mmCIF file with all atom_site columns, C-alpha atoms in Angstrom:
data_model
loop_
_atom_site.group_PDB
_atom_site.id
_atom_site.type_symbol
_atom_site.label_atom_id
_atom_site.label_alt_id
_atom_site.label_comp_id
_atom_site.label_asym_id
_atom_site.label_entity_id
_atom_site.label_seq_id
_atom_site.pdbx_PDB_ins_code
_atom_site.Cartn_x
_atom_site.Cartn_y
_atom_site.Cartn_z
_atom_site.occupancy
_atom_site.B_iso_or_equiv
_atom_site.pdbx_formal_charge
_atom_site.auth_seq_id
_atom_site.auth_comp_id
_atom_site.auth_asym_id
_atom_site.auth_atom_id
_atom_site.pdbx_PDB_model_num
ATOM 1   C CA . MET A 1 1   ? 20.636  -22.519 65.729 1.00 54.00 ? 52  MET A CA 1
ATOM 2   C CA . ASP A 1 2   ? 19.000  -19.947 63.461 1.00 85.00 ? 53  ASP A CA 1
ATOM 3   C CA . ILE A 1 3   ? 16.932  -16.758 63.474 1.00 90.00 ? 54  ILE A CA 1
ATOM 4   C CA . SER A 1 4   ? 13.739  -16.035 61.493 1.00 93.00 ? 55  SER A CA 1
ATOM 5   C CA . VAL A 1 5   ? 12.525  -12.489 60.829 1.00 96.00 ? 56  VAL A CA 1
ATOM 6   C CA . VAL A 1 6   ? 9.721   -10.878 58.847 1.00 96.00 ? 57  VAL A CA 1
ATOM 7   C CA . GLY A 1 7   ? 10.385  -7.916  56.558 1.00 97.00 ? 58  GLY A CA 1
ATOM 8   C CA . GLU A 1 8   ? 7.840   -5.747  54.776 1.00 97.00 ? 59  GLU A CA 1
ATOM 9   C CA . GLY A 1 9   ? 8.162   -3.494  51.760 1.00 96.00 ? 60  GLY A CA 1
ATOM 10  C CA . SER A 1 10  ? 5.454   -1.357  50.150 1.00 95.00 ? 61  SER A CA 1
ATOM 11  C CA . VAL A 1 11  ? 5.390   0.614   46.898 1.00 94.00 ? 62  VAL A CA 1
ATOM 12  C CA . GLN A 1 12  ? 2.655   2.893   45.571 1.00 93.00 ? 63  GLN A CA 1
ATOM 13  C CA . ALA A 1 13  ? 1.901   3.119   41.863 1.00 93.00 ? 64  ALA A CA 1
ATOM 14  C CA . ALA A 1 14  ? -0.797  4.642   39.676 1.00 92.00 ? 65  ALA A CA 1
ATOM 15  C CA . PRO A 1 15  ? -3.023  2.001   38.021 1.00 93.00 ? 66  PRO A CA 1
ATOM 16  C CA . ASP A 1 16  ? -3.194  2.238   34.243 1.00 94.00 ? 67  ASP A CA 1
ATOM 17  C CA . VAL A 1 17  ? -5.991  -0.221  33.397 1.00 95.00 ? 68  VAL A CA 1
ATOM 18  C CA . LEU A 1 18  ? -9.721  0.040   34.107 1.00 95.00 ? 69  LEU A CA 1
ATOM 19  C CA . ARG A 1 19  ? -12.071 -2.929  34.263 1.00 96.00 ? 70  ARG A CA 1
ATOM 20  C CA . LEU A 1 20  ? -15.678 -1.870  33.807 1.00 96.00 ? 71  LEU A CA 1
ATOM 21  C CA . LEU A 1 21  ? -18.597 -4.151  34.629 1.00 97.00 ? 72  LEU A CA 1
ATOM 22  C CA . ALA A 1 22  ? -21.480 -3.206  32.382 1.00 97.00 ? 73  ALA A CA 1
ATOM 23  C CA . GLY A 1 23  ? -24.386 -4.826  30.641 1.00 97.00 ? 74  GLY A CA 1
ATOM 24  C CA . VAL A 1 24  ? -28.015 -4.709  29.645 1.00 98.00 ? 75  VAL A CA 1
ATOM 25  C CA . GLU A 1 25  ? -31.194 -5.754  31.439 1.00 98.00 ? 76  GLU A CA 1
ATOM 26  C CA . VAL A 1 26  ? -34.831 -5.976  30.356 1.00 98.00 ? 77  VAL A CA 1
ATOM 27  C CA . ARG A 1 27  ? -38.206 -7.048  31.725 1.00 97.00 ? 78  ARG A CA 1
ATOM 28  C CA . ARG A 1 28  ? -40.906 -8.426  29.463 1.00 97.00 ? 79  ARG A CA 1
ATOM 29  C CA . PRO A 1 29  ? -44.231 -10.293 29.864 1.00 97.00 ? 80  PRO A CA 1
ATOM 30  C CA . SER A 1 30  ? -42.804 -13.590 28.586 1.00 97.00 ? 81  SER A CA 1
ATOM 31  C CA . ALA A 1 31  ? -39.464 -15.373 28.840 1.00 97.00 ? 82  ALA A CA 1
ATOM 32  C CA . SER A 1 32  ? -39.005 -15.495 25.075 1.00 97.00 ? 83  SER A CA 1
ATOM 33  C CA . GLU A 1 33  ? -39.684 -11.771 24.713 1.00 98.00 ? 84  GLU A CA 1
ATOM 34  C CA . ALA A 1 34  ? -37.241 -10.952 27.517 1.00 98.00 ? 85  ALA A CA 1
ATOM 35  C CA . PHE A 1 35  ? -34.512 -13.155 26.058 1.00 97.00 ? 86  PHE A CA 1
ATOM 36  C CA . THR A 1 36  ? -34.957 -11.768 22.554 1.00 98.00 ? 87  THR A CA 1
ATOM 37  C CA . ALA A 1 37  ? -34.909 -8.195  23.840 1.00 98.00 ? 88  ALA A CA 1
ATOM 38  C CA . VAL A 1 38  ? -31.813 -8.627  25.983 1.00 98.00 ? 89  VAL A CA 1
ATOM 39  C CA . ARG A 1 39  ? -29.908 -10.302 23.167 1.00 97.00 ? 90  ARG A CA 1
ATOM 40  C CA . ALA A 1 40  ? -30.778 -7.406  20.858 1.00 97.00 ? 91  ALA A CA 1
ATOM 41  C CA . ALA A 1 41  ? -29.672 -4.890  23.499 1.00 97.00 ? 92  ALA A CA 1
ATOM 42  C CA . ALA A 1 42  ? -26.441 -6.834  24.068 1.00 97.00 ? 93  ALA A CA 1
ATOM 43  C CA . ALA A 1 43  ? -25.738 -6.741  20.330 1.00 97.00 ? 94  ALA A CA 1
ATOM 44  C CA . ARG A 1 44  ? -26.210 -2.954  20.346 1.00 97.00 ? 95  ARG A CA 1
ATOM 45  C CA . LEU A 1 45  ? -23.849 -2.663  23.306 1.00 97.00 ? 96  LEU A CA 1
ATOM 46  C CA . ALA A 1 46  ? -21.197 -4.807  21.609 1.00 97.00 ? 97  ALA A CA 1
ATOM 47  C CA . ASP A 1 47  ? -21.470 -2.765  18.418 1.00 97.00 ? 98  ASP A CA 1
ATOM 48  C CA . ALA A 1 48  ? -21.233 0.509   20.347 1.00 97.00 ? 99  ALA A CA 1
ATOM 49  C CA . LEU A 1 49  ? -18.121 -0.669  22.166 1.00 97.00 ? 100 LEU A CA 1
ATOM 50  C CA . ARG A 1 50  ? -16.497 -1.674  18.869 1.00 97.00 ? 101 ARG A CA 1
ATOM 51  C CA . GLN A 1 51  ? -17.277 1.731   17.400 1.00 95.00 ? 102 GLN A CA 1
ATOM 52  C CA . ALA A 1 52  ? -15.757 3.326   20.511 1.00 95.00 ? 103 ALA A CA 1
ATOM 53  C CA . GLY A 1 53  ? -12.499 1.534   19.731 1.00 95.00 ? 104 GLY A CA 1
ATOM 54  C CA . VAL A 1 54  ? -12.659 -1.248  22.331 1.00 97.00 ? 105 VAL A CA 1
ATOM 55  C CA . ALA A 1 55  ? -10.976 -4.371  20.950 1.00 97.00 ? 106 ALA A CA 1
ATOM 56  C CA . ALA A 1 56  ? -13.020 -7.568  20.831 1.00 95.00 ? 107 ALA A CA 1
ATOM 57  C CA . HIS A 1 57  ? -10.530 -9.371  23.103 1.00 97.00 ? 108 HIS A CA 1
ATOM 58  C CA . ASP A 1 58  ? -11.083 -6.680  25.752 1.00 98.00 ? 109 ASP A CA 1
ATOM 59  C CA . VAL A 1 59  ? -14.785 -7.542  26.125 1.00 97.00 ? 110 VAL A CA 1
ATOM 60  C CA . ARG A 1 60  ? -15.742 -10.681 28.053 1.00 97.00 ? 111 ARG A CA 1
ATOM 61  C CA . THR A 1 61  ? -19.235 -11.981 28.839 1.00 97.00 ? 112 THR A CA 1
ATOM 62  C CA . VAL A 1 62  ? -19.604 -12.432 32.598 1.00 96.00 ? 113 VAL A CA 1
ATOM 63  C CA . GLU A 1 63  ? -23.363 -12.847 33.014 1.00 96.00 ? 114 GLU A CA 1
ATOM 64  C CA . LEU A 1 64  ? -26.295 -14.310 31.107 1.00 97.00 ? 115 LEU A CA 1
ATOM 65  C CA . SER A 1 65  ? -29.512 -14.768 33.064 1.00 98.00 ? 116 SER A CA 1
ATOM 66  C CA . LEU A 1 66  ? -33.218 -15.238 32.495 1.00 98.00 ? 117 LEU A CA 1
ATOM 67  C CA . GLY A 1 67  ? -35.886 -15.810 35.103 1.00 97.00 ? 118 GLY A CA 1
ATOM 68  C CA . PRO A 1 68  ? -39.330 -14.903 36.444 1.00 97.00 ? 119 PRO A CA 1
ATOM 69  C CA . GLU A 1 69  ? -40.201 -12.128 38.845 1.00 97.00 ? 120 GLU A CA 1
ATOM 70  C CA . TYR A 1 70  ? -43.195 -12.764 41.060 1.00 96.00 ? 121 TYR A CA 1
ATOM 71  C CA . GLU A 1 71  ? -45.947 -10.388 42.084 1.00 91.00 ? 122 GLU A CA 1
ATOM 72  C CA . VAL A 1 72  ? -47.133 -12.887 44.670 1.00 92.00 ? 123 VAL A CA 1
ATOM 73  C CA . PHE A 1 73  ? -45.796 -16.409 44.283 1.00 92.00 ? 124 PHE A CA 1
ATOM 74  C CA . PRO A 1 74  ? -46.621 -18.249 42.103 1.00 92.00 ? 125 PRO A CA 1
ATOM 75  C CA . LYS A 1 75  ? -48.056 -15.378 40.022 1.00 94.00 ? 126 LYS A CA 1
ATOM 76  C CA . VAL A 1 76  ? -45.395 -14.126 37.615 1.00 96.00 ? 127 VAL A CA 1
ATOM 77  C CA . SER A 1 77  ? -45.328 -10.363 37.088 1.00 96.00 ? 128 SER A CA 1
ATOM 78  C CA . ALA A 1 78  ? -42.594 -10.335 34.421 1.00 97.00 ? 129 ALA A CA 1
ATOM 79  C CA . TYR A 1 79  ? -39.504 -12.072 33.150 1.00 98.00 ? 130 TYR A CA 1
ATOM 80  C CA . ARG A 1 80  ? -36.103 -10.497 33.709 1.00 98.00 ? 131 ARG A CA 1
ATOM 81  C CA . ALA A 1 81  ? -33.202 -11.115 31.360 1.00 98.00 ? 132 ALA A CA 1
ATOM 82  C CA . ALA A 1 82  ? -29.694 -9.724  31.720 1.00 98.00 ? 133 ALA A CA 1
ATOM 83  C CA . GLN A 1 83  ? -26.400 -9.989  29.922 1.00 98.00 ? 134 GLN A CA 1
ATOM 84  C CA . GLY A 1 84  ? -23.256 -8.542  31.478 1.00 98.00 ? 135 GLY A CA 1
ATOM 85  C CA . VAL A 1 85  ? -19.765 -7.881  30.181 1.00 98.00 ? 136 VAL A CA 1
ATOM 86  C CA . GLU A 1 86  ? -16.399 -6.955  31.590 1.00 98.00 ? 137 GLU A CA 1
ATOM 87  C CA . VAL A 1 87  ? -14.756 -4.253  29.492 1.00 98.00 ? 138 VAL A CA 1
ATOM 88  C CA . VAL A 1 88  ? -11.012 -3.637  29.754 1.00 97.00 ? 139 VAL A CA 1
ATOM 89  C CA . VAL A 1 89  ? -10.009 -0.032  29.080 1.00 97.00 ? 140 VAL A CA 1
ATOM 90  C CA . ARG A 1 90  ? -6.249  0.202   28.542 1.00 95.00 ? 141 ARG A CA 1
ATOM 91  C CA . ASP A 1 91  ? -6.118  3.964   27.985 1.00 94.00 ? 142 ASP A CA 1
ATOM 92  C CA . LEU A 1 92  ? -7.573  5.703   31.053 1.00 93.00 ? 143 LEU A CA 1
ATOM 93  C CA . SER A 1 93  ? -7.980  8.957   29.132 1.00 93.00 ? 144 SER A CA 1
ATOM 94  C CA . ARG A 1 94  ? -10.762 7.160   27.232 1.00 94.00 ? 145 ARG A CA 1
ATOM 95  C CA . ALA A 1 95  ? -12.521 5.793   30.323 1.00 94.00 ? 146 ALA A CA 1
ATOM 96  C CA . ASP A 1 96  ? -15.294 8.408   30.358 1.00 93.00 ? 147 ASP A CA 1
ATOM 97  C CA . ALA A 1 97  ? -15.915 7.959   26.627 1.00 94.00 ? 148 ALA A CA 1
ATOM 98  C CA . VAL A 1 98  ? -16.352 4.203   27.089 1.00 96.00 ? 149 VAL A CA 1
ATOM 99  C CA . ILE A 1 99  ? -18.676 4.748   30.062 1.00 95.00 ? 150 ILE A CA 1
ATOM 100 C CA . ASP A 1 100 ? -20.742 7.233   28.053 1.00 95.00 ? 151 ASP A CA 1
ATOM 101 C CA . THR A 1 101 ? -20.879 4.706   25.232 1.00 96.00 ? 152 THR A CA 1
ATOM 102 C CA . VAL A 1 102 ? -22.440 2.123   27.545 1.00 96.00 ? 153 VAL A CA 1
ATOM 103 C CA . ALA A 1 103 ? -24.931 4.642   28.939 1.00 95.00 ? 154 ALA A CA 1
ATOM 104 C CA . GLY A 1 104 ? -25.854 5.677   25.397 1.00 95.00 ? 155 GLY A CA 1
ATOM 105 C CA . VAL A 1 105 ? -27.134 2.205   24.527 1.00 95.00 ? 156 VAL A CA 1
ATOM 106 C CA . GLY A 1 106 ? -30.466 3.132   26.102 1.00 94.00 ? 157 GLY A CA 1
ATOM 107 C CA . GLU A 1 107 ? -32.650 2.397   29.086 1.00 96.00 ? 158 GLU A CA 1
ATOM 108 C CA . GLU A 1 108 ? -31.484 -1.230  29.120 1.00 97.00 ? 159 GLU A CA 1
ATOM 109 C CA . ALA A 1 109 ? -27.906 -0.171  29.935 1.00 97.00 ? 160 ALA A CA 1
ATOM 110 C CA . ARG A 1 110 ? -26.413 -0.998  33.320 1.00 96.00 ? 161 ARG A CA 1
ATOM 111 C CA . LEU A 1 111 ? -23.147 0.156   34.928 1.00 95.00 ? 162 LEU A CA 1
ATOM 112 C CA . ASN A 1 112 ? -22.262 -2.195  37.767 1.00 94.00 ? 163 ASN A CA 1
ATOM 113 C CA . GLY A 1 113 ? -18.792 -1.258  38.952 1.00 93.00 ? 164 GLY A CA 1
ATOM 114 C CA . VAL A 1 114 ? -15.147 -0.546  38.208 1.00 93.00 ? 165 VAL A CA 1
ATOM 115 C CA . ALA A 1 115 ? -11.759 -1.867  39.264 1.00 92.00 ? 166 ALA A CA 1
ATOM 116 C CA . PHE A 1 116 ? -8.299  -0.470  38.593 1.00 93.00 ? 167 PHE A CA 1
ATOM 117 C CA . GLU A 1 117 ? -5.096  -2.439  38.186 1.00 91.00 ? 168 GLU A CA 1
ATOM 118 C CA . LEU A 1 118 ? -1.514  -2.241  36.980 1.00 92.00 ? 169 LEU A CA 1
ATOM 119 C CA . SER A 1 119 ? -0.904  -3.699  33.535 1.00 91.00 ? 170 SER A CA 1
ATOM 120 C CA . ASP A 1 120 ? 2.677   -4.643  34.467 1.00 89.00 ? 171 ASP A CA 1
ATOM 121 C CA . PRO A 1 121 ? 3.146   -4.972  38.238 1.00 89.00 ? 172 PRO A CA 1
ATOM 122 C CA . ALA A 1 122 ? 6.494   -6.803  37.937 1.00 90.00 ? 173 ALA A CA 1
ATOM 123 C CA . SER A 1 123 ? 8.746   -3.748  38.367 1.00 87.00 ? 174 SER A CA 1
ATOM 124 C CA . VAL A 1 124 ? 6.672   -2.465  41.290 1.00 91.00 ? 175 VAL A CA 1
ATOM 125 C CA . LEU A 1 125 ? 6.779   -5.859  42.980 1.00 92.00 ? 176 LEU A CA 1
ATOM 126 C CA . GLY A 1 126 ? 10.528  -6.012  42.391 1.00 93.00 ? 177 GLY A CA 1
ATOM 127 C CA . GLU A 1 127 ? 11.020  -2.765  44.291 1.00 95.00 ? 178 GLU A CA 1
ATOM 128 C CA . ALA A 1 128 ? 8.700   -3.951  47.071 1.00 94.00 ? 179 ALA A CA 1
ATOM 129 C CA . ARG A 1 129 ? 10.707  -7.197  47.371 1.00 95.00 ? 180 ARG A CA 1
ATOM 130 C CA . SER A 1 130 ? 13.955  -5.256  47.659 1.00 96.00 ? 181 SER A CA 1
ATOM 131 C CA . ARG A 1 131 ? 12.492  -3.128  50.431 1.00 97.00 ? 182 ARG A CA 1
ATOM 132 C CA . ALA A 1 132 ? 11.066  -6.155  52.236 1.00 96.00 ? 183 ALA A CA 1
ATOM 133 C CA . PHE A 1 133 ? 14.359  -8.051  52.097 1.00 97.00 ? 184 PHE A CA 1
ATOM 134 C CA . ALA A 1 134 ? 16.321  -5.009  53.276 1.00 97.00 ? 185 ALA A CA 1
ATOM 135 C CA . ASP A 1 135 ? 13.868  -4.638  56.161 1.00 97.00 ? 186 ASP A CA 1
ATOM 136 C CA . ALA A 1 136 ? 14.288  -8.299  57.109 1.00 97.00 ? 187 ALA A CA 1
ATOM 137 C CA . ALA A 1 137 ? 18.090  -8.075  56.859 1.00 96.00 ? 188 ALA A CA 1
ATOM 138 C CA . ALA A 1 138 ? 18.169  -5.000  59.112 1.00 97.00 ? 189 ALA A CA 1
ATOM 139 C CA . LYS A 1 139 ? 16.040  -6.748  61.739 1.00 97.00 ? 190 LYS A CA 1
ATOM 140 C CA . ALA A 1 140 ? 18.130  -9.910  61.601 1.00 96.00 ? 191 ALA A CA 1
ATOM 141 C CA . SER A 1 141 ? 21.336  -7.905  61.969 1.00 95.00 ? 192 SER A CA 1
ATOM 142 C CA . GLN A 1 142 ? 19.909  -6.075  64.979 1.00 96.00 ? 193 GLN A CA 1
ATOM 143 C CA . TYR A 1 143 ? 18.776  -9.290  66.653 1.00 94.00 ? 194 TYR A CA 1
ATOM 144 C CA . ALA A 1 144 ? 22.134  -10.937 66.009 1.00 93.00 ? 195 ALA A CA 1
ATOM 145 C CA . GLY A 1 145 ? 23.857  -7.953  67.609 1.00 93.00 ? 196 GLY A CA 1
ATOM 146 C CA . LEU A 1 146 ? 21.548  -8.086  70.601 1.00 94.00 ? 197 LEU A CA 1
ATOM 147 C CA . ALA A 1 147 ? 22.283  -11.808 70.959 1.00 91.00 ? 198 ALA A CA 1
ATOM 148 C CA . GLY A 1 148 ? 25.994  -11.226 70.633 1.00 92.00 ? 199 GLY A CA 1
ATOM 149 C CA . ARG A 1 149 ? 26.275  -13.589 67.681 1.00 91.00 ? 200 ARG A CA 1
ATOM 150 C CA . PRO A 1 150 ? 27.562  -12.969 64.150 1.00 92.00 ? 201 PRO A CA 1
ATOM 151 C CA . LEU A 1 151 ? 24.893  -13.359 61.482 1.00 93.00 ? 202 LEU A CA 1
ATOM 152 C CA . GLY A 1 152 ? 25.379  -16.203 59.016 1.00 92.00 ? 203 GLY A CA 1
ATOM 153 C CA . PRO A 1 153 ? 23.936  -16.964 55.572 1.00 93.00 ? 204 PRO A CA 1
ATOM 154 C CA . VAL A 1 154 ? 20.289  -16.976 54.541 1.00 95.00 ? 205 VAL A CA 1
ATOM 155 C CA . VAL A 1 155 ? 18.797  -20.464 54.778 1.00 94.00 ? 206 VAL A CA 1
ATOM 156 C CA . SER A 1 156 ? 15.135  -19.853 53.863 1.00 94.00 ? 207 SER A CA 1
ATOM 157 C CA . ILE A 1 157 ? 12.858  -17.272 52.233 1.00 95.00 ? 208 ILE A CA 1
ATOM 158 C CA . ALA A 1 158 ? 9.041   -17.236 52.065 1.00 95.00 ? 209 ALA A CA 1
ATOM 159 C CA . GLU A 1 159 ? 7.026   -14.459 50.406 1.00 94.00 ? 210 GLU A CA 1
ATOM 160 C CA . GLU A 1 160 ? 3.500   -13.089 50.644 1.00 90.00 ? 211 GLU A CA 1
ATOM 161 C CA . VAL A 1 161 ? 2.146   -10.407 48.293 1.00 87.00 ? 212 VAL A CA 1
ATOM 162 C CA . LYS A 1 162 ? -0.724  -8.062  49.131 1.00 85.00 ? 213 LYS A CA 1
ATOM 163 C CA . GLY A 1 163 ? -2.427  -5.588  46.841 1.00 74.00 ? 214 GLY A CA 1
ATOM 164 C CA . GLY A 1 164 ? -3.106  -5.875  43.124 1.00 62.00 ? 215 GLY A CA 1
ATOM 165 C CA . ALA A 1 165 ? -6.449  -5.135  41.523 1.00 52.00 ? 216 ALA A CA 1
ATOM 166 C CA . GLN A 1 166 ? -8.722  -2.934  43.567 1.00 50.00 ? 217 GLN A CA 1
ATOM 167 C CA . PRO A 1 167 ? -12.173 -4.279  44.446 1.00 45.00 ? 218 PRO A CA 1
ATOM 168 C CA . LEU A 1 168 ? -15.025 -3.508  42.097 1.00 45.00 ? 219 LEU A CA 1
ATOM 169 C CA . THR A 1 169 ? -17.007 -0.524  43.311 1.00 44.00 ? 220 THR A CA 1
ATOM 170 C CA . THR A 1 170 ? -20.207 1.094   42.194 1.00 40.00 ? 221 THR A CA 1
ATOM 171 C CA . MET A 1 171 ? -19.831 4.385   40.391 1.00 40.00 ? 222 MET A CA 1
ATOM 172 C CA . ALA A 1 172 ? -21.661 7.351   38.957 1.00 37.00 ? 223 ALA A CA 1
ATOM 173 C CA . PHE A 1 173 ? -20.987 8.769   35.519 1.00 38.00 ? 224 PHE A CA 1
ATOM 174 C CA . ALA A 1 174 ? -20.860 12.385  34.482 1.00 38.00 ? 225 ALA A CA 1
ATOM 175 C CA . ALA A 1 175 ? -21.729 14.299  31.361 1.00 37.00 ? 226 ALA A CA 1
ATOM 176 C CA . ALA A 1 176 ? -19.126 14.270  28.618 1.00 40.00 ? 227 ALA A CA 1
ATOM 177 C CA . ASP A 1 177 ? -18.192 17.931  29.081 1.00 46.00 ? 228 ASP A CA 1
ATOM 178 C CA . SER A 1 178 ? -17.517 17.652  32.827 1.00 49.00 ? 229 SER A CA 1
ATOM 179 C CA . ALA A 1 179 ? -14.383 16.652  34.705 1.00 58.00 ? 230 ALA A CA 1
ATOM 180 C CA . PRO A 1 180 ? -13.407 12.968  34.489 1.00 68.00 ? 231 PRO A CA 1
ATOM 181 C CA . SER A 1 181 ? -15.871 10.885  36.461 1.00 74.00 ? 232 SER A CA 1
ATOM 182 C CA . VAL A 1 182 ? -13.460 8.096   37.410 1.00 83.00 ? 233 VAL A CA 1
ATOM 183 C CA . SER A 1 183 ? -10.083 8.393   39.072 1.00 87.00 ? 234 SER A CA 1
ATOM 184 C CA . PRO A 1 184 ? -7.576  5.556   39.505 1.00 90.00 ? 235 PRO A CA 1
ATOM 185 C CA . GLY A 1 185 ? -5.829  7.114   42.493 1.00 89.00 ? 236 GLY A CA 1
ATOM 186 C CA . ARG A 1 186 ? -2.813  5.122   43.634 1.00 91.00 ? 237 ARG A CA 1
ATOM 187 C CA . GLN A 1 187 ? -2.452  1.472   44.492 1.00 90.00 ? 238 GLN A CA 1
ATOM 188 C CA . THR A 1 188 ? -0.224  0.005   47.178 1.00 90.00 ? 239 THR A CA 1
ATOM 189 C CA . LEU A 1 189 ? 1.510   -3.324  46.615 1.00 92.00 ? 240 LEU A CA 1
ATOM 190 C CA . THR A 1 190 ? 3.083   -4.850  49.697 1.00 93.00 ? 241 THR A CA 1
ATOM 191 C CA . VAL A 1 191 ? 5.496   -7.756  49.924 1.00 94.00 ? 242 VAL A CA 1
ATOM 192 C CA . THR A 1 192 ? 6.007   -9.532  53.218 1.00 95.00 ? 243 THR A CA 1
ATOM 193 C CA . VAL A 1 193 ? 8.991   -11.851 53.356 1.00 96.00 ? 244 VAL A CA 1
ATOM 194 C CA . ARG A 1 194 ? 10.040  -14.290 56.091 1.00 96.00 ? 245 ARG A CA 1
ATOM 195 C CA . VAL A 1 195 ? 13.792  -14.838 55.999 1.00 96.00 ? 246 VAL A CA 1
ATOM 196 C CA . GLY A 1 196 ? 15.684  -17.427 57.991 1.00 95.00 ? 247 GLY A CA 1
ATOM 197 C CA . TYR A 1 197 ? 19.369  -16.920 58.816 1.00 95.00 ? 248 TYR A CA 1
ATOM 198 C CA . ASP A 1 198 ? 21.968  -19.172 60.381 1.00 92.00 ? 249 ASP A CA 1
ATOM 199 C CA . PHE A 1 199 ? 24.071  -17.800 63.163 1.00 86.00 ? 250 PHE A CA 1
ATOM 200 C CA . ALA A 1 200 ? 27.742  -18.009 62.205 1.00 78.00 ? 251 ALA A CA 1
#
């Protein structure tokens, strides 16, 4: 005969990495013009990010699209082309500068959202696991006492982790001389553990 209990442990931590979804978008009378223009704008964006100190491995292409827009189908009013990137900012004190860099590319620039995450969640998860296991052990001990049975060894453990990177959200950006326009806040990582014990 055994007993199975669920323990939960949560830890809050301040994210230290920003993921910015940005890019460029243009509309032109022809597909070739739109594609040429968006590639030129994307090159300007990439160059601006390099000059702002963003490493090449911290920029990843996440969108490349080209297609017609219709005034009344099948009449084409223009062709839209877009190229998007995910930019990883590892120093949050530079987040506003990177955002301003994207906005400074010109009217083609787009800011599509941000997400915050922990660069090294291992220590936070370790603390959450300890709290979850202690919670499970306390519950098991209480149930064993209520049943009038001594609690035996652990026979099974199953874990579930919640939290991690925050969802991408839309954002506004401020002028360079204002207060920071993005704030990481705090992130909660939760570990839920199911622990099975034998009764002695």
